[in-house]
Short mmCIF file of C-alpha atoms in Angstrom, two decimals:
data_model
loop_
_atom_site.label_atom_id
_atom_site.label_comp_id
_atom_site.label_asym_id
_atom_site.label_seq_id
_atom_site.Cartn_x
_atom_site.Cartn_y
_atom_site.Cartn_z
CA UNK A 1 23.61 121.05 25.09
CA UNK A 2 22.28 118.72 27.76
CA UNK A 3 20.83 116.42 25.07
CA UNK A 4 24.20 116.22 23.32
CA UNK A 5 25.93 115.39 26.63
CA UNK A 6 23.40 112.66 27.39
CA UNK A 7 23.81 111.16 23.91
CA UNK A 8 27.58 111.17 24.30
CA UNK A 9 27.35 109.48 27.69
CA UNK A 10 25.11 106.77 26.26
CA UNK A 11 27.53 106.16 23.40
CA UNK A 12 30.44 105.92 25.83
CA UNK A 13 28.46 103.50 28.01
CA UNK A 14 27.73 101.30 25.01
CA UNK A 15 31.39 101.33 24.01
CA UNK A 16 32.36 100.44 27.56
CA UNK A 17 29.93 97.51 27.56
CA UNK A 18 31.29 96.28 24.23
CA UNK A 19 34.84 96.61 25.55
CA UNK A 20 33.99 94.63 28.69
CA UNK A 21 32.36 91.89 26.61
CA UNK A 22 35.38 91.64 24.31
CA UNK A 23 37.80 91.46 27.24
CA UNK A 24 35.60 88.84 28.94
CA UNK A 25 35.56 86.71 25.79
CA UNK A 26 39.34 86.97 25.49
CA UNK A 27 39.80 85.77 29.08
CA UNK A 28 37.20 82.99 28.78
CA UNK A 29 38.45 81.69 25.42
CA UNK A 30 41.30 79.55 26.90
CA UNK A 31 38.93 78.08 29.50
CA UNK A 32 36.42 77.19 26.79
CA UNK A 33 39.21 75.69 24.70
CA UNK A 34 40.41 73.50 27.56
CA UNK A 35 36.89 72.42 28.52
CA UNK A 36 35.91 71.57 24.94
CA UNK A 37 39.16 69.68 24.25
CA UNK A 38 38.62 67.61 27.41
CA UNK A 39 35.46 66.14 25.87
CA UNK A 40 36.69 65.75 22.27
CA UNK A 41 37.75 62.53 20.57
CA UNK A 42 41.51 62.42 20.19
CA UNK A 43 41.43 62.74 16.40
CA UNK A 44 39.53 66.05 16.66
CA UNK A 45 41.80 67.71 19.22
CA UNK A 46 44.29 69.16 16.74
CA UNK A 47 42.26 69.60 13.57
CA UNK A 48 42.76 72.71 11.42
CA UNK A 49 40.45 74.57 11.37
CA UNK A 50 39.37 73.68 14.92
CA UNK A 51 36.33 71.46 15.31
CA UNK A 52 33.67 73.38 17.21
CA UNK A 53 30.69 71.03 16.82
CA UNK A 54 31.39 67.45 17.92
CA UNK A 55 29.93 64.55 19.86
CA UNK A 56 31.30 64.89 23.43
CA UNK A 57 32.74 61.83 25.12
CA UNK A 58 34.37 61.02 28.45
CA UNK A 59 37.16 58.77 27.17
CA UNK A 60 39.83 61.43 27.95
CA UNK A 61 38.87 61.24 31.63
CA UNK A 62 39.00 57.44 31.58
CA UNK A 63 42.47 57.61 30.05
CA UNK A 64 43.51 60.21 32.62
CA UNK A 65 42.80 57.88 35.53
CA UNK A 66 44.22 54.67 34.01
CA UNK A 67 47.53 53.45 32.68
CA UNK A 68 47.42 52.58 29.00
CA UNK A 69 49.54 50.99 26.29
CA UNK A 70 49.37 50.65 22.52
CA UNK A 71 46.85 48.08 21.31
CA UNK A 72 48.89 45.80 19.06
CA UNK A 73 46.09 43.39 18.15
CA UNK A 74 42.40 44.15 18.16
CA UNK A 75 40.45 42.52 21.00
CA UNK A 76 38.22 39.62 20.12
CA UNK A 77 34.47 40.23 20.14
CA UNK A 78 34.24 38.20 23.34
CA UNK A 79 36.94 40.31 25.06
CA UNK A 80 35.33 43.53 23.86
CA UNK A 81 31.89 42.47 25.12
CA UNK A 82 33.26 41.29 28.49
CA UNK A 83 35.18 44.52 29.13
CA UNK A 84 33.60 47.25 31.28
CA UNK A 85 32.01 50.13 29.35
CA UNK A 86 34.80 52.53 30.25
CA UNK A 87 37.48 50.10 29.07
CA UNK A 88 35.71 49.78 25.72
CA UNK A 89 36.19 53.53 25.30
CA UNK A 90 39.95 52.98 25.57
CA UNK A 91 39.76 50.10 23.06
CA UNK A 92 37.97 52.41 20.62
CA UNK A 93 40.94 54.78 20.78
CA UNK A 94 43.44 52.11 19.74
CA UNK A 95 44.81 51.55 23.25
CA UNK A 96 44.28 49.13 26.10
CA UNK A 97 44.19 49.48 29.87
CA UNK A 98 47.28 48.08 31.59
CA UNK A 99 46.46 45.32 34.07
CA UNK A 100 48.57 43.50 36.63
CA UNK A 101 49.31 39.78 36.53
CA UNK A 102 46.17 39.18 38.59
CA UNK A 103 44.05 41.16 36.16
CA UNK A 104 43.73 44.28 38.35
CA UNK A 105 43.47 47.64 36.62
CA UNK A 106 46.59 49.79 36.94
CA UNK A 107 45.46 53.33 37.84
CA UNK A 108 47.45 56.39 36.87
CA UNK A 109 49.15 58.73 39.30
CA UNK A 110 46.73 61.63 38.73
CA UNK A 111 44.47 61.04 41.80
CA UNK A 112 47.45 60.96 44.17
CA UNK A 113 48.97 64.08 42.55
CA UNK A 114 45.65 65.86 42.78
CA UNK A 115 45.41 64.96 46.47
CA UNK A 116 48.99 66.17 47.01
CA UNK A 117 48.01 69.53 45.50
CA UNK A 118 45.06 69.79 47.88
CA UNK A 119 47.17 68.91 50.93
CA UNK A 120 50.00 71.29 50.07
CA UNK A 121 47.83 74.21 48.92
CA UNK A 122 45.35 74.08 51.82
CA UNK A 123 48.01 73.63 54.51
CA UNK A 124 50.31 76.35 53.16
CA UNK A 125 47.36 78.74 52.76
CA UNK A 126 46.24 78.21 56.35
CA UNK A 127 49.78 78.73 57.65
CA UNK A 128 50.50 81.78 55.47
CA UNK A 129 47.20 83.50 56.25
CA UNK A 130 47.40 82.64 59.95
CA UNK A 131 50.95 83.89 60.44
CA UNK A 132 50.33 86.85 58.16
CA UNK A 133 47.28 87.88 60.20
CA UNK A 134 49.17 87.81 63.49
CA UNK A 135 52.15 89.64 61.99
CA UNK A 136 49.97 92.28 60.35
CA UNK A 137 48.11 92.83 63.63
CA UNK A 138 51.39 93.44 65.44
CA UNK A 139 52.56 95.97 62.84
CA UNK A 140 49.17 97.68 62.83
CA UNK A 141 48.58 97.99 66.56
CA UNK A 142 52.03 98.36 68.13
CA UNK A 143 54.96 100.66 67.53
CA UNK A 144 57.73 98.53 66.09
CA UNK A 145 61.22 99.94 65.74
CA UNK A 146 62.20 100.03 62.07
CA UNK A 147 58.69 99.09 60.98
CA UNK A 148 59.07 100.37 57.41
CA UNK A 149 62.41 98.59 56.98
CA UNK A 150 60.96 95.34 58.30
CA UNK A 151 57.92 95.58 56.03
CA UNK A 152 60.18 96.26 53.05
CA UNK A 153 62.37 93.28 53.99
CA UNK A 154 59.30 91.05 54.15
CA UNK A 155 58.17 92.31 50.77
CA UNK A 156 61.62 91.81 49.25
CA UNK A 157 61.25 88.04 49.55
CA UNK A 158 58.89 88.20 46.56
CA UNK A 159 61.22 90.22 44.37
CA UNK A 160 63.14 87.20 43.11
CA UNK A 161 61.40 84.69 40.82
CA UNK A 162 61.05 81.26 42.44
CA UNK A 163 63.25 79.62 39.80
CA UNK A 164 66.22 81.75 40.95
CA UNK A 165 66.29 80.11 44.39
CA UNK A 166 65.04 76.70 43.29
CA UNK A 167 68.50 75.12 42.85
CA UNK A 168 69.91 76.38 46.21
CA UNK A 169 66.71 75.23 47.94
CA UNK A 170 67.01 71.83 46.25
CA UNK A 171 70.55 71.40 47.56
CA UNK A 172 69.57 72.44 51.09
CA UNK A 173 66.49 70.22 51.04
CA UNK A 174 68.58 67.26 49.93
CA UNK A 175 70.84 67.71 52.97
CA UNK A 176 67.97 67.90 55.48
CA UNK A 177 65.85 65.24 53.79
CA UNK A 178 62.92 67.40 52.68
CA UNK A 179 63.12 66.59 48.98
CA UNK A 180 59.95 64.98 47.64
CA UNK A 181 58.00 65.57 50.86
CA UNK A 182 54.76 67.38 51.53
CA UNK A 183 56.31 69.48 54.29
CA UNK A 184 59.08 70.60 51.98
CA UNK A 185 56.61 72.14 49.55
CA UNK A 186 54.41 73.46 52.36
CA UNK A 187 57.34 75.34 53.90
CA UNK A 188 58.33 76.82 50.54
CA UNK A 189 54.82 77.90 49.60
CA UNK A 190 54.17 79.32 53.06
CA UNK A 191 57.37 81.38 52.96
CA UNK A 192 56.61 82.56 49.44
CA UNK A 193 53.05 83.62 50.30
CA UNK A 194 53.81 85.05 53.73
CA UNK A 195 55.01 88.43 52.50
CA UNK A 196 51.92 88.88 50.36
CA UNK A 197 49.72 87.84 53.29
CA UNK A 198 51.39 90.27 55.70
CA UNK A 199 51.12 93.27 53.39
CA UNK A 200 47.55 92.59 52.39
CA UNK A 201 46.39 91.92 55.95
CA UNK A 202 48.24 95.01 57.19
CA UNK A 203 45.93 97.11 55.06
CA UNK A 204 42.86 95.33 56.40
CA UNK A 205 44.00 95.70 60.02
CA UNK A 206 44.63 99.42 59.58
CA UNK A 207 41.01 99.86 58.44
CA UNK A 208 39.60 98.38 61.68
CA UNK A 209 39.16 101.16 64.29
CA UNK A 210 41.30 100.72 67.37
CA UNK A 211 38.41 101.99 69.49
CA UNK A 212 36.72 98.59 69.17
CA UNK A 213 39.58 96.88 70.97
CA UNK A 214 39.98 99.67 73.50
CA UNK A 215 36.33 99.32 74.45
CA UNK A 216 36.78 95.56 74.80
CA UNK A 217 39.85 96.04 76.99
CA UNK A 218 37.92 98.43 79.22
CA UNK A 219 35.21 95.75 79.56
CA UNK A 220 37.81 93.32 80.93
CA UNK A 221 38.88 91.48 77.80
CA UNK A 222 42.50 90.46 77.48
CA UNK A 223 44.45 91.48 74.40
CA UNK A 224 44.12 87.99 72.90
CA UNK A 225 40.40 87.83 73.67
CA UNK A 226 39.90 91.20 71.99
CA UNK A 227 41.87 89.96 68.99
CA UNK A 228 39.89 86.75 68.54
CA UNK A 229 36.44 88.10 69.43
CA UNK A 230 36.60 91.62 68.00
CA UNK A 231 39.35 91.95 65.40
CA UNK A 232 39.10 88.61 63.60
CA UNK A 233 35.36 88.86 62.84
CA UNK A 234 35.91 92.37 61.49
CA UNK A 235 38.83 91.17 59.37
CA UNK A 236 36.92 88.19 57.91
CA UNK A 237 36.64 89.76 54.46
CA UNK A 238 40.36 90.51 54.37
CA UNK A 239 41.23 87.00 55.52
CA UNK A 240 39.00 85.52 52.82
CA UNK A 241 40.52 87.68 50.08
CA UNK A 242 44.05 86.88 51.23
CA UNK A 243 43.25 83.16 51.43
CA UNK A 244 41.96 83.13 47.85
CA UNK A 245 45.13 84.70 46.46
CA UNK A 246 47.44 82.53 48.55
CA UNK A 247 45.54 79.37 47.60
CA UNK A 248 45.67 80.22 43.88
CA UNK A 249 49.42 80.90 44.07
CA UNK A 250 50.15 77.63 45.87
CA UNK A 251 47.74 75.65 43.70
CA UNK A 252 49.24 76.81 40.40
CA UNK A 253 52.93 76.79 41.39
CA UNK A 254 55.04 74.79 38.94
CA UNK A 255 58.79 75.47 39.27
CA UNK A 256 59.29 74.31 42.88
CA UNK A 257 56.96 71.35 42.41
CA UNK A 258 58.90 70.24 39.33
CA UNK A 259 62.35 70.50 40.91
CA UNK A 260 61.63 69.56 44.54
CA UNK A 261 59.39 66.52 44.00
CA UNK A 262 59.49 63.32 42.03
CA UNK A 263 56.78 60.84 43.01
CA UNK A 264 55.59 60.84 46.64
CA UNK A 265 54.80 64.54 46.99
CA UNK A 266 54.53 65.56 43.34
CA UNK A 267 51.59 67.86 42.69
CA UNK A 268 49.34 68.01 39.64
CA UNK A 269 50.96 70.90 37.66
CA UNK A 270 54.19 69.03 36.76
CA UNK A 271 52.32 65.74 36.34
CA UNK A 272 49.66 66.85 33.84
CA UNK A 273 52.06 67.71 30.96
CA UNK A 274 53.68 64.28 31.31
CA UNK A 275 50.50 62.53 30.17
CA UNK A 276 51.28 61.23 26.71
CA UNK A 277 49.41 58.83 24.51
CA UNK A 278 50.75 56.25 22.11
CA UNK A 279 53.63 57.97 20.35
CA UNK A 280 52.28 61.54 20.48
CA UNK A 281 50.98 63.76 23.28
CA UNK A 282 47.31 63.07 23.95
CA UNK A 283 45.99 66.62 24.22
CA UNK A 284 42.54 65.44 25.24
CA UNK A 285 43.95 63.74 28.35
CA UNK A 286 46.06 66.79 29.20
CA UNK A 287 42.97 68.98 28.78
CA UNK A 288 40.91 66.65 30.98
CA UNK A 289 43.51 66.84 33.74
CA UNK A 290 43.69 70.63 33.42
CA UNK A 291 39.88 70.92 33.46
CA UNK A 292 39.62 68.95 36.72
CA UNK A 293 42.54 70.92 38.13
CA UNK A 294 40.65 74.21 37.57
CA UNK A 295 37.58 73.12 39.53
CA UNK A 296 38.84 73.47 43.16
CA UNK A 297 40.08 77.03 42.60
CA UNK A 298 36.86 77.97 40.82
CA UNK A 299 34.72 76.49 43.60
CA UNK A 300 36.82 78.08 46.37
CA UNK A 301 36.70 81.50 44.71
CA UNK A 302 32.95 81.17 44.06
CA UNK A 303 32.21 80.32 47.70
CA UNK A 304 34.18 83.36 48.91
CA UNK A 305 33.11 85.71 46.13
CA UNK A 306 31.16 88.08 48.42
CA UNK A 307 34.08 88.42 50.83
CA UNK A 308 36.50 88.75 47.93
CA UNK A 309 34.63 91.63 46.27
CA UNK A 310 34.34 93.55 49.52
CA UNK A 311 37.88 92.74 50.55
CA UNK A 312 39.39 94.12 47.35
CA UNK A 313 38.14 97.60 48.26
CA UNK A 314 38.60 97.26 52.01
CA UNK A 315 42.29 96.78 52.42
CA UNK A 316 43.97 99.74 50.78
CA UNK A 317 47.02 100.93 52.72
CA UNK A 318 46.95 104.64 53.36
CA UNK A 319 49.69 107.01 54.43
#
């Protein structure tokens, strides 16, 4: 009987491993598709069946960072030889790099949009996590009248999809002059992430024993000193986990960025789909922009992976 049970357990373990591998492949397939398309020649991006084996090239990234136009006449051998190596890659694709009257290369708007995404996502994450930590500490350590109602009200701000309030927010922002500004998006993303930050940090704060602070207060610490020197270090894993989720939400947000911004504060998500080639969408350029856009989130999550794994099991709210 024991041998049969052991054999069954091994079979179930093997099935579980196979299931995990299949699910992992399903989730990684779009990432592989984007990464491979970012290094494909344009004529291989939409072939049927898909081209799996190809000679990788970096021309999509060159096109992503430069303004281009249709090449009406082929460059002369002298022009082709005098052009920089990266500009020859654009020539090979039937396009040319747009230059000013003084011969200066006209760069695309992707670098500025990418920087806007960094500014907005980092600032809103810091604000949301910071305010959420203080708010969660207050709910966790002090008796607040109507605490459950207040927590539910905070949570209710996430019950509506962002697109529902996008038009009213656009009209209000136009009146106060926050349209197409960094602070306009930062305020929106902070407000949108604050409820998530409060609820998640509330669970982490509840897990930290109050006796730590009481001992610090007996030793002469003030309440703020006990918070910064005792509570915050203990809540580091929760803060890291909350920061990752808030950063990902702000980094990937599309609806508000599309409606509330135009040029100055526009972030990368609404800009990337606008990258078109000569006549038809250049999917290799779109994939290159998407591939670069994935890197900051991947790096940020990788750096905080230890805190994130521990934080996911640390902050459960108990009744």
